[in-house]
XYZ file of C-alpha atoms in Angstrom:
232
model
C 137.327 -172.278 -36.109
C 135.769 -173.887 -39.173
C 134.633 -177.467 -38.638
C 136.169 -180.214 -40.758
C 135.694 -183.905 -41.555
C 138.119 -186.061 -39.532
C 137.661 -189.088 -41.837
C 138.527 -186.951 -44.838
C 141.596 -185.653 -43.022
C 142.791 -189.174 -42.361
C 142.327 -190.189 -46.003
C 144.168 -187.079 -47.199
C 147.090 -187.703 -44.800
C 147.087 -184.115 -43.596
C 146.203 -182.509 -40.298
C 144.655 -179.170 -39.388
C 145.936 -177.500 -36.219
C 144.564 -174.345 -34.614
C 146.816 -171.282 -34.757
C 147.738 -169.144 -31.776
C 147.178 -165.771 -33.441
C 149.707 -164.106 -31.129
C 152.496 -166.461 -32.141
C 151.636 -167.232 -35.754
C 154.662 -167.482 -38.000
C 154.380 -166.631 -41.673
C 155.346 -169.024 -44.439
C 158.425 -166.842 -44.995
C 159.540 -166.998 -41.376
C 158.638 -163.598 -39.888
C 156.731 -163.635 -36.614
C 154.479 -161.343 -34.654
C 151.501 -159.213 -35.629
C 152.616 -156.325 -37.833
C 149.407 -154.319 -38.069
C 145.638 -154.165 -37.715
C 142.756 -153.059 -39.910
C 139.261 -152.035 -38.882
C 137.194 -154.383 -41.042
C 133.807 -153.172 -42.247
C 132.880 -156.612 -43.539
C 133.818 -158.455 -40.340
C 132.725 -155.586 -38.036
C 135.848 -155.926 -35.920
C 139.579 -155.295 -36.013
C 141.560 -157.901 -37.968
C 145.316 -158.492 -37.831
C 147.817 -158.813 -40.647
C 151.369 -160.153 -40.618
C 152.758 -159.007 -43.985
C 152.338 -155.987 -46.262
C 150.837 -158.282 -48.902
C 148.195 -159.482 -46.436
C 147.357 -155.881 -45.587
C 146.910 -154.977 -49.254
C 144.846 -158.102 -49.872
C 142.528 -157.110 -47.023
C 141.519 -153.970 -48.932
C 140.450 -156.142 -51.865
C 138.540 -158.575 -49.642
C 136.626 -155.703 -48.070
C 135.188 -154.535 -51.411
C 134.521 -157.994 -52.913
C 130.784 -158.683 -52.656
C 131.300 -162.369 -53.465
C 133.117 -162.834 -50.146
C 130.633 -163.234 -47.294
C 133.297 -163.267 -44.581
C 136.944 -164.166 -44.108
C 139.522 -165.245 -41.546
C 143.198 -164.290 -41.454
C 145.557 -167.234 -40.874
C 142.748 -169.477 -39.636
C 144.783 -172.635 -38.951
C 147.925 -174.595 -39.807
C 147.911 -177.539 -42.187
C 150.483 -180.238 -41.467
C 151.255 -182.584 -44.349
C 153.966 -184.820 -45.792
C 155.432 -184.260 -49.239
C 158.254 -186.374 -50.672
C 158.642 -188.059 -47.284
C 159.270 -184.748 -45.527
C 156.942 -182.971 -43.070
C 155.666 -179.542 -44.102
C 153.542 -176.847 -42.474
C 151.277 -174.581 -44.493
C 149.550 -171.555 -42.950
C 146.894 -170.166 -45.315
C 146.969 -166.389 -45.424
C 143.180 -166.302 -45.637
C 140.115 -168.491 -45.431
C 137.340 -167.008 -47.565
C 133.687 -167.906 -47.132
C 131.915 -167.593 -50.490
C 128.316 -168.486 -51.437
C 129.557 -171.537 -53.372
C 132.117 -172.806 -50.861
C 135.263 -172.090 -48.864
C 138.573 -171.018 -50.342
C 142.087 -170.919 -48.908
C 144.449 -168.204 -50.125
C 148.217 -168.660 -50.321
C 150.228 -165.520 -51.117
C 153.563 -165.932 -52.905
C 156.252 -163.500 -54.018
C 155.609 -164.311 -57.651
C 159.331 -164.544 -58.443
C 161.018 -167.343 -60.353
C 162.586 -169.879 -57.979
C 165.460 -172.269 -58.608
C 163.298 -175.084 -57.256
C 160.257 -173.825 -59.168
C 159.310 -177.230 -60.567
C 159.361 -178.874 -57.145
C 157.479 -175.950 -55.595
C 154.794 -176.192 -58.278
C 154.385 -179.917 -57.648
C 154.162 -179.261 -53.917
C 151.425 -176.671 -54.439
C 149.506 -179.019 -56.745
C 149.838 -181.776 -54.144
C 148.592 -179.437 -51.422
C 145.762 -178.202 -53.656
C 144.509 -181.776 -54.124
C 144.704 -182.501 -50.401
C 142.860 -179.298 -49.505
C 140.157 -180.099 -52.049
C 139.682 -183.534 -50.483
C 138.669 -181.872 -47.189
C 136.416 -179.262 -48.744
C 138.714 -176.298 -49.424
C 139.708 -174.810 -52.761
C 143.316 -173.569 -52.685
C 144.022 -170.401 -54.651
C 147.530 -168.977 -55.085
C 147.880 -165.193 -55.398
C 151.142 -163.418 -56.136
C 152.082 -160.105 -54.563
C 152.125 -158.367 -57.992
C 148.569 -159.617 -58.620
C 147.391 -158.223 -55.295
C 149.085 -154.873 -55.899
C 147.795 -154.473 -59.434
C 146.910 -150.844 -60.046
C 144.724 -148.888 -60.111
C 142.467 -151.511 -58.491
C 144.302 -151.515 -55.139
C 144.371 -147.728 -54.810
C 140.685 -147.596 -55.761
C 139.845 -150.124 -53.046
C 141.759 -148.052 -50.481
C 139.987 -144.875 -51.608
C 136.514 -146.392 -51.240
C 137.299 -148.035 -47.903
C 138.375 -144.655 -46.544
C 134.747 -143.485 -46.745
C 133.113 -146.794 -45.795
C 131.837 -145.537 -42.433
C 130.338 -142.330 -43.818
C 126.585 -142.548 -43.051
C 124.490 -142.670 -46.240
C 121.537 -144.748 -45.050
C 119.144 -141.793 -45.130
C 116.733 -142.054 -48.115
C 117.695 -138.536 -49.206
C 120.977 -139.783 -50.711
C 119.264 -142.289 -52.971
C 116.757 -139.580 -53.861
C 119.647 -137.408 -55.057
C 120.797 -140.307 -57.245
C 117.304 -140.938 -58.572
C 116.878 -137.282 -59.529
C 120.145 -137.177 -61.466
C 120.157 -140.643 -63.018
C 116.555 -140.356 -64.197
C 117.880 -137.794 -66.671
C 120.764 -139.972 -67.928
C 121.899 -143.581 -67.299
C 125.603 -142.771 -66.863
C 127.000 -139.707 -65.084
C 130.672 -138.608 -64.905
C 131.976 -138.724 -61.340
C 132.900 -135.042 -61.323
C 129.379 -134.030 -62.335
C 127.922 -136.377 -59.722
C 130.028 -134.842 -56.939
C 129.056 -131.331 -58.043
C 125.379 -132.309 -57.945
C 125.711 -133.723 -54.418
C 127.533 -130.581 -53.257
C 124.767 -128.455 -54.758
C 122.316 -130.487 -52.638
C 124.335 -129.917 -49.459
C 126.135 -133.280 -49.475
C 129.788 -133.909 -50.417
C 132.341 -136.119 -52.150
C 132.571 -138.433 -49.141
C 128.884 -139.319 -49.497
C 129.410 -140.200 -53.163
C 132.385 -142.425 -52.311
C 130.444 -144.072 -49.480
C 127.658 -144.912 -51.940
C 130.246 -146.344 -54.334
C 131.647 -148.495 -51.528
C 128.140 -149.840 -50.878
C 127.654 -150.470 -54.626
C 124.638 -148.147 -54.720
C 126.766 -146.292 -57.248
C 128.821 -148.500 -59.531
C 132.182 -147.818 -61.190
C 134.887 -149.889 -62.874
C 137.424 -150.497 -60.111
C 140.058 -151.655 -62.600
C 140.215 -148.174 -64.175
C 141.698 -145.061 -62.589
C 139.159 -142.914 -60.744
C 138.973 -139.433 -62.274
C 136.376 -136.706 -62.743
C 135.452 -138.423 -66.031
C 134.884 -141.869 -64.466
C 131.493 -143.218 -65.656
C 129.125 -143.908 -62.742
C 125.936 -145.968 -62.807
C 123.121 -146.002 -60.257
C 122.084 -149.525 -59.237
C 118.665 -148.407 -58.010
C 115.521 -148.194 -60.176
C 115.452 -145.607 -62.983
C 113.554 -145.276 -66.253
C 116.627 -146.698 -68.026
C 116.399 -150.098 -66.258
């Protein structure tokens, strides 16, 4: 569990409590582990409790700015408007510039929307006082397409071995001739060399080959090689 400053906790009038991962309850009331994902980034199996958490995991896996992450790392107990509240962050992200807590919401308009917004702002200030940035993500934001489907597609080939120098040599041969290559042409070139589509996707997952993940992946998708070429 991440260490924290007890003096800061006292000043912020909130308390962090460790979660029993087997009994964790979501902020919406459901209980029990729903599913598991083999994490490449964490090199172990991680659990998820909601479909939104599962989809968010795909995005965390391909985000190079996230060094590591924890799912439902702890509970935060706090008082708002003289009433006790419990907040379980969906994720704790470890980034190069600090730690970030993620709260996932439905993204729908609520009757008590003004009060809920004030509660989130209150919680955001308290989290910041103990060293955590609180970021709110809505389910529609997480499921924005085609980014989510692209993340799933790349993660599918994440374990395909492409460490052998020959794969980067293939890239160097092709990208020395042109700085940007359509994905379909790139796959054909790899197949001509005895490799396959899965090796191309594995290289894209590792960012050796770079594409725009916010655009739909097609045979015409522009691909760049991040290694050295005469164009760099």
